[in-house]
PDB file of C-alpha atoms and ligand atoms in Angstrom:
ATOM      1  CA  UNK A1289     142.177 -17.928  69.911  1.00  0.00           C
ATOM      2  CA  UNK A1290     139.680 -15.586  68.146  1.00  0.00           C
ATOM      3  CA  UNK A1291     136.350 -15.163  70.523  1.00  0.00           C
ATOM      4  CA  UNK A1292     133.412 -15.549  68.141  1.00  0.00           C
ATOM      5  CA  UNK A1293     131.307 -12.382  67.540  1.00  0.00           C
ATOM      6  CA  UNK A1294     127.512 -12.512  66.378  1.00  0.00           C
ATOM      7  CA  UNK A1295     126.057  -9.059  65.413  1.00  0.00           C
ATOM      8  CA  UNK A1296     122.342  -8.541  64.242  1.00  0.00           C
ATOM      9  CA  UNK A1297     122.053  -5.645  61.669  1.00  0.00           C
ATOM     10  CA  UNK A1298     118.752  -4.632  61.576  1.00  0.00           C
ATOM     11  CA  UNK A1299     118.750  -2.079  58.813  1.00  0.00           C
ATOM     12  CA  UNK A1300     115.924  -0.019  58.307  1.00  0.00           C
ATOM     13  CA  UNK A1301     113.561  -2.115  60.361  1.00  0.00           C
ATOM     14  CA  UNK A1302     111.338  -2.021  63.452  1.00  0.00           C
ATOM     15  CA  UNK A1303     109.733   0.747  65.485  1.00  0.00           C
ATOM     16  CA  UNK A1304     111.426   2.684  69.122  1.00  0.00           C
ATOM     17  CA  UNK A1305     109.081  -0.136  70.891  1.00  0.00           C
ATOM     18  CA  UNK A1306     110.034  -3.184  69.119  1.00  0.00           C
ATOM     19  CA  UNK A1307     113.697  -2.383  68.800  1.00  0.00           C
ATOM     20  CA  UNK A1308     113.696  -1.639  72.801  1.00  0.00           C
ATOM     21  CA  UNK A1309     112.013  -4.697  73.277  1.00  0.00           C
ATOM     22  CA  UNK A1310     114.009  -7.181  70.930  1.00  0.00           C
ATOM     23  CA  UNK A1311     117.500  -5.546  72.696  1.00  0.00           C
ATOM     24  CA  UNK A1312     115.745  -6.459  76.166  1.00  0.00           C
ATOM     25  CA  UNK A1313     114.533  -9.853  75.229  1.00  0.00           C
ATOM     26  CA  UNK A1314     118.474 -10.508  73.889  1.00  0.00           C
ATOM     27  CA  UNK A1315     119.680  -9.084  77.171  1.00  0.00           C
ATOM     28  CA  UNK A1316     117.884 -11.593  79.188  1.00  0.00           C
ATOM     29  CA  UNK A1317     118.583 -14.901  76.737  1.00  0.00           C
ATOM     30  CA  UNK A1318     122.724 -14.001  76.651  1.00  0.00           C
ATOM     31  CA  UNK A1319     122.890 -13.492  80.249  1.00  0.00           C
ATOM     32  CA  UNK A1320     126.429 -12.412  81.394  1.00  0.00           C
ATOM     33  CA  UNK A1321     127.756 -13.258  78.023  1.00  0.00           C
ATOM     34  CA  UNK A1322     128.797 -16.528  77.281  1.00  0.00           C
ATOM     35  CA  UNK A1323     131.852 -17.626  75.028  1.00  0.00           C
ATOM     36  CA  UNK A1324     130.630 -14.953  72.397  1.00  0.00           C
ATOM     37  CA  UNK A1325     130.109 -11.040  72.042  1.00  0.00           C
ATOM     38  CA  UNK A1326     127.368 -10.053  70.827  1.00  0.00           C
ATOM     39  CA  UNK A1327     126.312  -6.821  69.438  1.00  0.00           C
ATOM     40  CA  UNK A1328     123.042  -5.052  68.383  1.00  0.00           C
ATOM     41  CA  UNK A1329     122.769  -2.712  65.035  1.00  0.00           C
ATOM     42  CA  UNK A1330     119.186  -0.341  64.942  1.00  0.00           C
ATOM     43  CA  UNK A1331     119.016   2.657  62.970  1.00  0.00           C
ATOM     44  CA  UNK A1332     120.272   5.320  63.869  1.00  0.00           C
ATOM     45  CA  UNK A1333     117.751   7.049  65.538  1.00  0.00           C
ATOM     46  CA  UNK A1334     116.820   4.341  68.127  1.00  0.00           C
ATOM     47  CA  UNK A1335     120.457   3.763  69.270  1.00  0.00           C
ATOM     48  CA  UNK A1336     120.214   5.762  72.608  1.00  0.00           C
ATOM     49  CA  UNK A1337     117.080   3.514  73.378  1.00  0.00           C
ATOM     50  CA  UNK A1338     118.951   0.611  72.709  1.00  0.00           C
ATOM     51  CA  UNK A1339     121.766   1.428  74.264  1.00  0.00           C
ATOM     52  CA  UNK A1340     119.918   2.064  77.588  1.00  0.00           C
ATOM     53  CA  UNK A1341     117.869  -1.304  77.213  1.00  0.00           C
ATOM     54  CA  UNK A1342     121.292  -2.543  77.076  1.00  0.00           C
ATOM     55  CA  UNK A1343     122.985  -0.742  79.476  1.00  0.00           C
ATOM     56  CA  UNK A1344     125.075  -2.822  81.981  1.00  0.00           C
ATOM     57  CA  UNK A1345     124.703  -5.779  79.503  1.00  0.00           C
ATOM     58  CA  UNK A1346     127.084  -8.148  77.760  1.00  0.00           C
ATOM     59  CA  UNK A1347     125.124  -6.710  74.422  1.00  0.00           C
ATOM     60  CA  UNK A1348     127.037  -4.046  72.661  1.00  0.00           C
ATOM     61  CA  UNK A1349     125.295  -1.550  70.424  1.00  0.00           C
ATOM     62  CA  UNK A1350     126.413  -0.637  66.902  1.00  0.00           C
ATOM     63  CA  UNK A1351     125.940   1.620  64.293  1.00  0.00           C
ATOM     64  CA  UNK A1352     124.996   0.538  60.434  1.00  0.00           C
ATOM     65  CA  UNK A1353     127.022   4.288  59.045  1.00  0.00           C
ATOM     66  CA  UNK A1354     128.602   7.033  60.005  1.00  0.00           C
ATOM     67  CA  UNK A1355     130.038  10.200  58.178  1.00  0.00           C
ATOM     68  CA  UNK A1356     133.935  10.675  58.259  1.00  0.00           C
ATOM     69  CA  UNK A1357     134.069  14.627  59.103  1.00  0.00           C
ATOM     70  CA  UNK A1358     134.121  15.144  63.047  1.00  0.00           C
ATOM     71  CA  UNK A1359     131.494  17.887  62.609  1.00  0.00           C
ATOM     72  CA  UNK A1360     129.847  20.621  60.403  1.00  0.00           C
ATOM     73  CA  UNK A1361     127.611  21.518  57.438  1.00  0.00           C
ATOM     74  CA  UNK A1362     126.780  17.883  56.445  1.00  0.00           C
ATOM     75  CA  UNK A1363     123.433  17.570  56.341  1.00  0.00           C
ATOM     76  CA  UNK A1364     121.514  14.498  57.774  1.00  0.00           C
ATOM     77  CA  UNK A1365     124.886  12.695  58.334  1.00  0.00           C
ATOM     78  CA  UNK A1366     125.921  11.382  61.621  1.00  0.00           C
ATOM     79  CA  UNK A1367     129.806  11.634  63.508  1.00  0.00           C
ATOM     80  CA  UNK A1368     131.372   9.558  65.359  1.00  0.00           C
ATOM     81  CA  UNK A1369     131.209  11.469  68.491  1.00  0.00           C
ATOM     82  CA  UNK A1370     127.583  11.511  68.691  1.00  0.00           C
ATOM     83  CA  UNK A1371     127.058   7.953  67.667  1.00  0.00           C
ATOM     84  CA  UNK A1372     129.781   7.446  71.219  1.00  0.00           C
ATOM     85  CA  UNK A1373     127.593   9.709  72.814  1.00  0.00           C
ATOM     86  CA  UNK A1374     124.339   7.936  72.925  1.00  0.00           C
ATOM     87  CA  UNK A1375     125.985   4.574  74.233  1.00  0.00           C
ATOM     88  CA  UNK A1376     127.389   3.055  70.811  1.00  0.00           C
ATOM     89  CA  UNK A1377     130.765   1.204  70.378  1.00  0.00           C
ATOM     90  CA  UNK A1378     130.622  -0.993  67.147  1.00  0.00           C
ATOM     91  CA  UNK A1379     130.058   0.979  63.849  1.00  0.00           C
ATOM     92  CA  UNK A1380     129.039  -1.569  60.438  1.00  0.00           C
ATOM     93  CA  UNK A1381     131.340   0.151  57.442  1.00  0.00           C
ATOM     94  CA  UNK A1382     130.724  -0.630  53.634  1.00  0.00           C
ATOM     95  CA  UNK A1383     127.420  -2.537  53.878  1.00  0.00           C
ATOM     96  CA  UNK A1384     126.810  -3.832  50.291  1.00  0.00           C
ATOM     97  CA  UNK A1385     123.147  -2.120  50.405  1.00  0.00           C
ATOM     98  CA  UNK A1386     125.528   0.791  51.376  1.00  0.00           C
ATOM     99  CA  UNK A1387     128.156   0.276  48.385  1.00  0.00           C
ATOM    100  CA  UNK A1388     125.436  -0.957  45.591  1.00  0.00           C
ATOM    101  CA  UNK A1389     122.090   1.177  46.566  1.00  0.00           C
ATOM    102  CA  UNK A1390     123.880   4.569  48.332  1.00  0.00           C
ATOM    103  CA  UNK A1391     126.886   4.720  46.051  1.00  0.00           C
ATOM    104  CA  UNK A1392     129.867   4.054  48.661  1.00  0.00           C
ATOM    105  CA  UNK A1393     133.370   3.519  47.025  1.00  0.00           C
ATOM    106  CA  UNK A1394     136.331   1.846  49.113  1.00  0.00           C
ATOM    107  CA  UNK A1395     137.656   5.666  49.350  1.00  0.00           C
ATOM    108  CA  UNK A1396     134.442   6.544  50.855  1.00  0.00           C
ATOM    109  CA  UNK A1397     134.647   3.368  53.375  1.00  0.00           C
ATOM    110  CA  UNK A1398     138.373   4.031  53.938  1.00  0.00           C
ATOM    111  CA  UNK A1399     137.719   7.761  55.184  1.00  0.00           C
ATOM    112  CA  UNK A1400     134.939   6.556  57.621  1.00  0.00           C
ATOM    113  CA  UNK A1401     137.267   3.355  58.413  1.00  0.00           C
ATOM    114  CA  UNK A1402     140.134   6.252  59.890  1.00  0.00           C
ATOM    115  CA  UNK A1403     137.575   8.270  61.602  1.00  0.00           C
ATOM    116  CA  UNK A1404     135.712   5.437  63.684  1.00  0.00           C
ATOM    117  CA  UNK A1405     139.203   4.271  64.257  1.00  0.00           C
ATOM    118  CA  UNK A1406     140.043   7.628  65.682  1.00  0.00           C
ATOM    119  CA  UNK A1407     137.355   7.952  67.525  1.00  0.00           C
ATOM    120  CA  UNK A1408     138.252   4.532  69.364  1.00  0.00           C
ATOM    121  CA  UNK A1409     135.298   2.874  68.089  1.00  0.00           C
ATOM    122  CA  UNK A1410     134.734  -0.379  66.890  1.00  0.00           C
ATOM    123  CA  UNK A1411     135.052  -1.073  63.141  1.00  0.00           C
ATOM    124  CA  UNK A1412     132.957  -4.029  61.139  1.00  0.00           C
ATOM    125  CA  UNK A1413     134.027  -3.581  57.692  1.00  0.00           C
ATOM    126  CA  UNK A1414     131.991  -5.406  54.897  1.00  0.00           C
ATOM    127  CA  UNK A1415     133.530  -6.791  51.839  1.00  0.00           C
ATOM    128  CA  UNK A1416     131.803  -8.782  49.048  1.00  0.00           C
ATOM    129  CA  UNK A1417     131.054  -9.956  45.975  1.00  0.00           C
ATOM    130  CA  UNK A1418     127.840 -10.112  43.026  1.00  0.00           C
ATOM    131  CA  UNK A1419     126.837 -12.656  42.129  1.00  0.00           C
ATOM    132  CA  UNK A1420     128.091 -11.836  38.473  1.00  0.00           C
ATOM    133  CA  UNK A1421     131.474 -11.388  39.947  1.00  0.00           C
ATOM    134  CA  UNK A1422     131.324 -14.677  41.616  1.00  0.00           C
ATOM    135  CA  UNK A1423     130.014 -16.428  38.190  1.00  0.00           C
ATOM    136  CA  UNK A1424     133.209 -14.848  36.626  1.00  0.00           C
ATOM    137  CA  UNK A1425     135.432 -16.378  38.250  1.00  0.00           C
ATOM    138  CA  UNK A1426     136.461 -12.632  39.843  1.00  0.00           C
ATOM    139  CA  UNK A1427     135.618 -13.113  44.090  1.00  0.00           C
ATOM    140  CA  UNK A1428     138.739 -13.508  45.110  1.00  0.00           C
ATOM    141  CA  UNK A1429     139.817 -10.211  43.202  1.00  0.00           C
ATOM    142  CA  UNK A1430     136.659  -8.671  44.213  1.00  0.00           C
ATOM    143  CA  UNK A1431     137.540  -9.345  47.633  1.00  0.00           C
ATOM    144  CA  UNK A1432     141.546  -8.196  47.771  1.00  0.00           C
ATOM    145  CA  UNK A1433     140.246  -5.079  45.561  1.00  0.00           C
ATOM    146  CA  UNK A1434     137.621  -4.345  48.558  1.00  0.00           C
ATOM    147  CA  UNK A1435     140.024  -4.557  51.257  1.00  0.00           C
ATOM    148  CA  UNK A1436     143.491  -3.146  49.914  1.00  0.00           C
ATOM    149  CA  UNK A1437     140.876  -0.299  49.097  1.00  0.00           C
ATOM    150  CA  UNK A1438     139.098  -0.146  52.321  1.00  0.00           C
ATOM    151  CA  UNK A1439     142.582  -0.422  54.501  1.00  0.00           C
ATOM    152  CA  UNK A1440     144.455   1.799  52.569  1.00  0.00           C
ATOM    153  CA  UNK A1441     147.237   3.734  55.263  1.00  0.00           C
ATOM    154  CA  UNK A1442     145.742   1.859  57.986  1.00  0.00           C
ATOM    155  CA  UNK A1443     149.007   0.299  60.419  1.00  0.00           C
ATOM    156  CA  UNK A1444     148.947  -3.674  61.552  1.00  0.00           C
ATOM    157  CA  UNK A1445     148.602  -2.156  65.207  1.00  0.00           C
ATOM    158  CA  UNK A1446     144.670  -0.923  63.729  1.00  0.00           C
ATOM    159  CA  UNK A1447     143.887  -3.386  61.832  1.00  0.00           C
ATOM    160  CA  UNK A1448     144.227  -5.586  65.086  1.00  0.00           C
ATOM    161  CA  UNK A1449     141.442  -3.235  66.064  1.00  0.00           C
ATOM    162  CA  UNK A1450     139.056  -3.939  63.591  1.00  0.00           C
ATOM    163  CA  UNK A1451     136.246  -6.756  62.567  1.00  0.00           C
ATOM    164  CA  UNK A1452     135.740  -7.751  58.894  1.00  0.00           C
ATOM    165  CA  UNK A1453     132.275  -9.238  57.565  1.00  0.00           C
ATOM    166  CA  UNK A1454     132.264 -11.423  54.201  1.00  0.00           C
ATOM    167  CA  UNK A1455     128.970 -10.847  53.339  1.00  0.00           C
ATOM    168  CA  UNK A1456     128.757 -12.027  49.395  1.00  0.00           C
ATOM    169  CA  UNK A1457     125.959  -9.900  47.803  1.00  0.00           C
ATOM    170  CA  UNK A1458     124.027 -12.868  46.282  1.00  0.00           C
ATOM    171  CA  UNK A1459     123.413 -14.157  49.921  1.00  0.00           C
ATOM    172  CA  UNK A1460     121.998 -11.102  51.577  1.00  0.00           C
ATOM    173  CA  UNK A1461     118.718 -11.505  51.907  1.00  0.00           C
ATOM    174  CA  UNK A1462     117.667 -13.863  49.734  1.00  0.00           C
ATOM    175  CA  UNK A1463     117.702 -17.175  51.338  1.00  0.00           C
ATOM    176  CA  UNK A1464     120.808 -18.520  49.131  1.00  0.00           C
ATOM    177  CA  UNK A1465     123.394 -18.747  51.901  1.00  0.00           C
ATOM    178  CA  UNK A1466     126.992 -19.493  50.785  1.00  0.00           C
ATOM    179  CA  UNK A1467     128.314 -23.307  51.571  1.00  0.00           C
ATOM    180  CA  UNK A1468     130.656 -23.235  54.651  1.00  0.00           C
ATOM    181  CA  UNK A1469     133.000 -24.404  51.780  1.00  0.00           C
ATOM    182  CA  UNK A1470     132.687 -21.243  49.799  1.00  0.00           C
ATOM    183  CA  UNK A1471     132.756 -18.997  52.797  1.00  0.00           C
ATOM    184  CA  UNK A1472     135.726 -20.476  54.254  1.00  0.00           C
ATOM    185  CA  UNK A1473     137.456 -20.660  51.228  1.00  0.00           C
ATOM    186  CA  UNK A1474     137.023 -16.821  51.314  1.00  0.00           C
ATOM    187  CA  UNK A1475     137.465 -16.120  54.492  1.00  0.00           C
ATOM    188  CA  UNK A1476     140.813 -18.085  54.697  1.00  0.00           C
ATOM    189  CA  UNK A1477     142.114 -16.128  51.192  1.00  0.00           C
ATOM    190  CA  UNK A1478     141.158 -12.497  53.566  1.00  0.00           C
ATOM    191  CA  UNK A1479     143.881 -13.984  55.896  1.00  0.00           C
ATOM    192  CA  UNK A1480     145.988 -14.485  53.396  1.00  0.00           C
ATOM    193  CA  UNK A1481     145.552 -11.180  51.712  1.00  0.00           C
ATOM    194  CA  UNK A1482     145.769  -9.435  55.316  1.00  0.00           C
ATOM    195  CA  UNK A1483     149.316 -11.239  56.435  1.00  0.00           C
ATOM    196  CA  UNK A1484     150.566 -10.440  52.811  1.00  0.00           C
ATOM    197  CA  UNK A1485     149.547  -6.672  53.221  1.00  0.00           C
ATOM    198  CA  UNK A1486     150.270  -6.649  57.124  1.00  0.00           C
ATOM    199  CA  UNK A1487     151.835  -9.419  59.308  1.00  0.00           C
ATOM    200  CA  UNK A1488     150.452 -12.920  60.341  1.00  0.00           C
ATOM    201  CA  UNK A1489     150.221 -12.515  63.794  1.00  0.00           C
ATOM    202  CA  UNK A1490     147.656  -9.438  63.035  1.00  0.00           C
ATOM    203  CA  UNK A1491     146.212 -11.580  60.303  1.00  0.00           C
ATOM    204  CA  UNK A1492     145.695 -14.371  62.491  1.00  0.00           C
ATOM    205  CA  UNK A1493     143.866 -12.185  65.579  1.00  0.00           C
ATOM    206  CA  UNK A1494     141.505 -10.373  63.244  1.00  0.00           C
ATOM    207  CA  UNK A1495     137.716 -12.034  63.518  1.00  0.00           C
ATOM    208  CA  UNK A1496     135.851 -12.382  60.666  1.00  0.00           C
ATOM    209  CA  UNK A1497     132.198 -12.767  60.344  1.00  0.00           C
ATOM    210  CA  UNK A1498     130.262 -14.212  57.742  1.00  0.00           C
ATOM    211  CA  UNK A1499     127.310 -12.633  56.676  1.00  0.00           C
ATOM    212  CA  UNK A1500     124.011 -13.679  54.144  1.00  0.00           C
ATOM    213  CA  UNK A1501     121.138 -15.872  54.745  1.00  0.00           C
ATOM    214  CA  UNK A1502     122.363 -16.872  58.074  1.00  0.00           C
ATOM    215  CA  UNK A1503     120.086 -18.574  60.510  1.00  0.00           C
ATOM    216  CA  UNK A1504     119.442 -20.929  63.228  1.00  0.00           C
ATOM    217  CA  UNK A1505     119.720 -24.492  60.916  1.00  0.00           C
ATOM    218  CA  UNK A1506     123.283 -23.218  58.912  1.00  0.00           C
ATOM    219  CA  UNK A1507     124.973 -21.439  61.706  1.00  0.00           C
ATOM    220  CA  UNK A1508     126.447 -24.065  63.384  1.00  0.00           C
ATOM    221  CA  UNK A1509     127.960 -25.117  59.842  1.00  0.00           C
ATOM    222  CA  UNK A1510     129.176 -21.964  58.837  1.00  0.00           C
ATOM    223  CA  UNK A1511     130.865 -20.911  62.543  1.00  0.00           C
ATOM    224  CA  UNK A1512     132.427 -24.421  62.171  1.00  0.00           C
ATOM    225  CA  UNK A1513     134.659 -23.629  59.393  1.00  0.00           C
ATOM    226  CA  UNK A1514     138.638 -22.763  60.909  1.00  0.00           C
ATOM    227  CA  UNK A1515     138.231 -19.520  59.421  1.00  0.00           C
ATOM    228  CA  UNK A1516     134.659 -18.016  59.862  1.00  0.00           C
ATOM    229  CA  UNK A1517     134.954 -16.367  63.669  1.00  0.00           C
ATOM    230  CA  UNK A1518     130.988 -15.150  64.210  1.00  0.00           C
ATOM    231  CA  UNK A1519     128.365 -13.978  62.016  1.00  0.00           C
ATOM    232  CA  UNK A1520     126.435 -10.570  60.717  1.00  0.00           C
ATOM    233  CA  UNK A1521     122.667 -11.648  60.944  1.00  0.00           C
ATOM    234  CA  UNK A1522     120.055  -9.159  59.191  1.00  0.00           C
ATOM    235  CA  UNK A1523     116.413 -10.957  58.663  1.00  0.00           C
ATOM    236  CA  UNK A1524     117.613 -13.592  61.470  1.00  0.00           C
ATOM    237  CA  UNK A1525     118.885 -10.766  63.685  1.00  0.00           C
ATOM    238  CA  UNK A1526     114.777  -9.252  63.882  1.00  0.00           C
ATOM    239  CA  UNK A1527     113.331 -11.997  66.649  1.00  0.00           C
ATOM    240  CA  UNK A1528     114.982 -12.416  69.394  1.00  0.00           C
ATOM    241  CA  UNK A1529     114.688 -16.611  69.530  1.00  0.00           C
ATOM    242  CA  UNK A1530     116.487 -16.660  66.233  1.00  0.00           C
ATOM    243  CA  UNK A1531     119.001 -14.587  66.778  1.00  0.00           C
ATOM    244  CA  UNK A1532     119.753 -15.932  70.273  1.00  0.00           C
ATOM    245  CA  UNK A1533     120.209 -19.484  68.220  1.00  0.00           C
ATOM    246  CA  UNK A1534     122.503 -18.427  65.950  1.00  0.00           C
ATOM    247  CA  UNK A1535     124.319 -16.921  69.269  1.00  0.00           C
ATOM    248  CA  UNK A1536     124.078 -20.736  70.679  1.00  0.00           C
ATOM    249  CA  UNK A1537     125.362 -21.991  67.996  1.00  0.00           C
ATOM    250  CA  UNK A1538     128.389 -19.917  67.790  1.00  0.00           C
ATOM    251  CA  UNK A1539     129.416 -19.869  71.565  1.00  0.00           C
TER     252      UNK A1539
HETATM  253  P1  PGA B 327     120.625 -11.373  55.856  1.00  0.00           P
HETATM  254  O1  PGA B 327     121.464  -9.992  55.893  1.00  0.00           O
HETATM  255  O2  PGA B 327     121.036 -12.164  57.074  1.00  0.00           O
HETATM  256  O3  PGA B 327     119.191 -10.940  55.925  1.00  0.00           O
HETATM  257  O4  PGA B 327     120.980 -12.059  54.583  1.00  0.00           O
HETATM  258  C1  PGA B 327     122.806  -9.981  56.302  1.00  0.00           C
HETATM  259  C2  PGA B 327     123.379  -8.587  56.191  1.00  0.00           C
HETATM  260  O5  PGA B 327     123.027  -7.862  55.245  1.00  0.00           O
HETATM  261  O6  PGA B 327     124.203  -8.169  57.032  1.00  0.00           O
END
């Protein structure tokens, strides 16, 4: 049985003030945790804040990137260590703002994907289509393309480790969320795909999220589906009352 996961990525949004107080306000609705984890995503730069508003929680704390090299000259780029060090255990890896807007490749994601690995941190790896993509005919290809490239030299015992998010591009953010037929129908060809590449026992223990347009009134749909094991919540993810919804709906 795969426990569902809800994560709120909150990308480049809210102040040290807000963030603190959203994480505190989701700390008090989840309680102890119920039947789902739950995990919080701020930039960067507010994660030891959130991580302390958290502290002692059932509400883990994420990062949205990380660099792959354990330290050095790399200007403005983050490790994994120090993402571990300020109270972090879940780190979001291929974003499609990251891939489309910032120029990540799968090589890029698949270096980052060994070092957060290493580092005994939490993976969420995002995978994708356009909408153009979609309209061709090419998601499923997209989507195989995305992970074979992501996963490269990664063994089944890792891959156990990690989280996946299908987040297709034309439903981030724009209100157009994917039909829990087309999601599942994804999300069910990513098992495939993984016990082809790996085993089916791996395949079968691996969560994956869905991610796009998700809020309180489609959740319960979407997490319905055999296949679709939690969410990845951005603009829903920002107040705390729909966020812990799409939680309620999920656990
Ligand atoms: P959205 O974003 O819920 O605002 O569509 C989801 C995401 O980008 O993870």
């Amino acid at each position: 049985m795969r426990r569902p996961f809800v994560a709120g990525n909150w990308k480049m949004n809210l102040t040290r003030d807000e963030s603190t107080a959203l994480a505190s306000e989701i700390v008090s609705a989840v309680g102890s945790g119920g039947n789902c984890d739950v995990a919080v995503c701020p930039p960067n730069v507010y994660l030891h804040a959130v991580a302390e508003a958290t502290k002692g929680s059932s509400v883990g704390v994420g990062a949205q990137n990380v660099y792959h090299e354990v330290s050095g000259a790399f200007t403005g780029e983050t490790s994994t260590e120090m993402i571990k060090d300020v109270g972090a255990t879940y780190v979001i890896l291929g974003h499609s703002e990251r891939r489309n807007i910032l120029g990540e490749s799968n090589e890029d994601v698949n270096k980052k994907l060994h070092a957060v690995l290493a580092a005994g941190l939490t993976p969420i790896v995002c995978v994708g289509e356009l909408l153009e993509e979609r309209e061709a005919g090419r998601t499923i290809d997209v989507i195989k393309e995305q992970f074979t490239g992501s996963f490269a030299n990664i063994s089944a015992e890792q891959l156990g480790k990690c989280v996946i998010a299908y987040e297709p591009v034309w439903a981030i953010g724009t209100g157009k969320v994917a039909t829990p037929e087309q999601a599942e129908e994804v999300h069910a060809n990513l098992r495939s795909i993984m016990t082809e590449a790996f085993d089916a026992s791996t395949a079968e223990s691996v969560r994956i999220q869905y991610g796009g347009s998700v809020k309180p009134d489609n959740a319960a749909e979407l997490l319905g589906q055999p296949n679709i094991d939690g969410a990845l919540v951005g603009g829903a993810a920002l107040k705390a009352d729909s966020f812990v919804a799409i939680i309620k709906a999920a656990g």
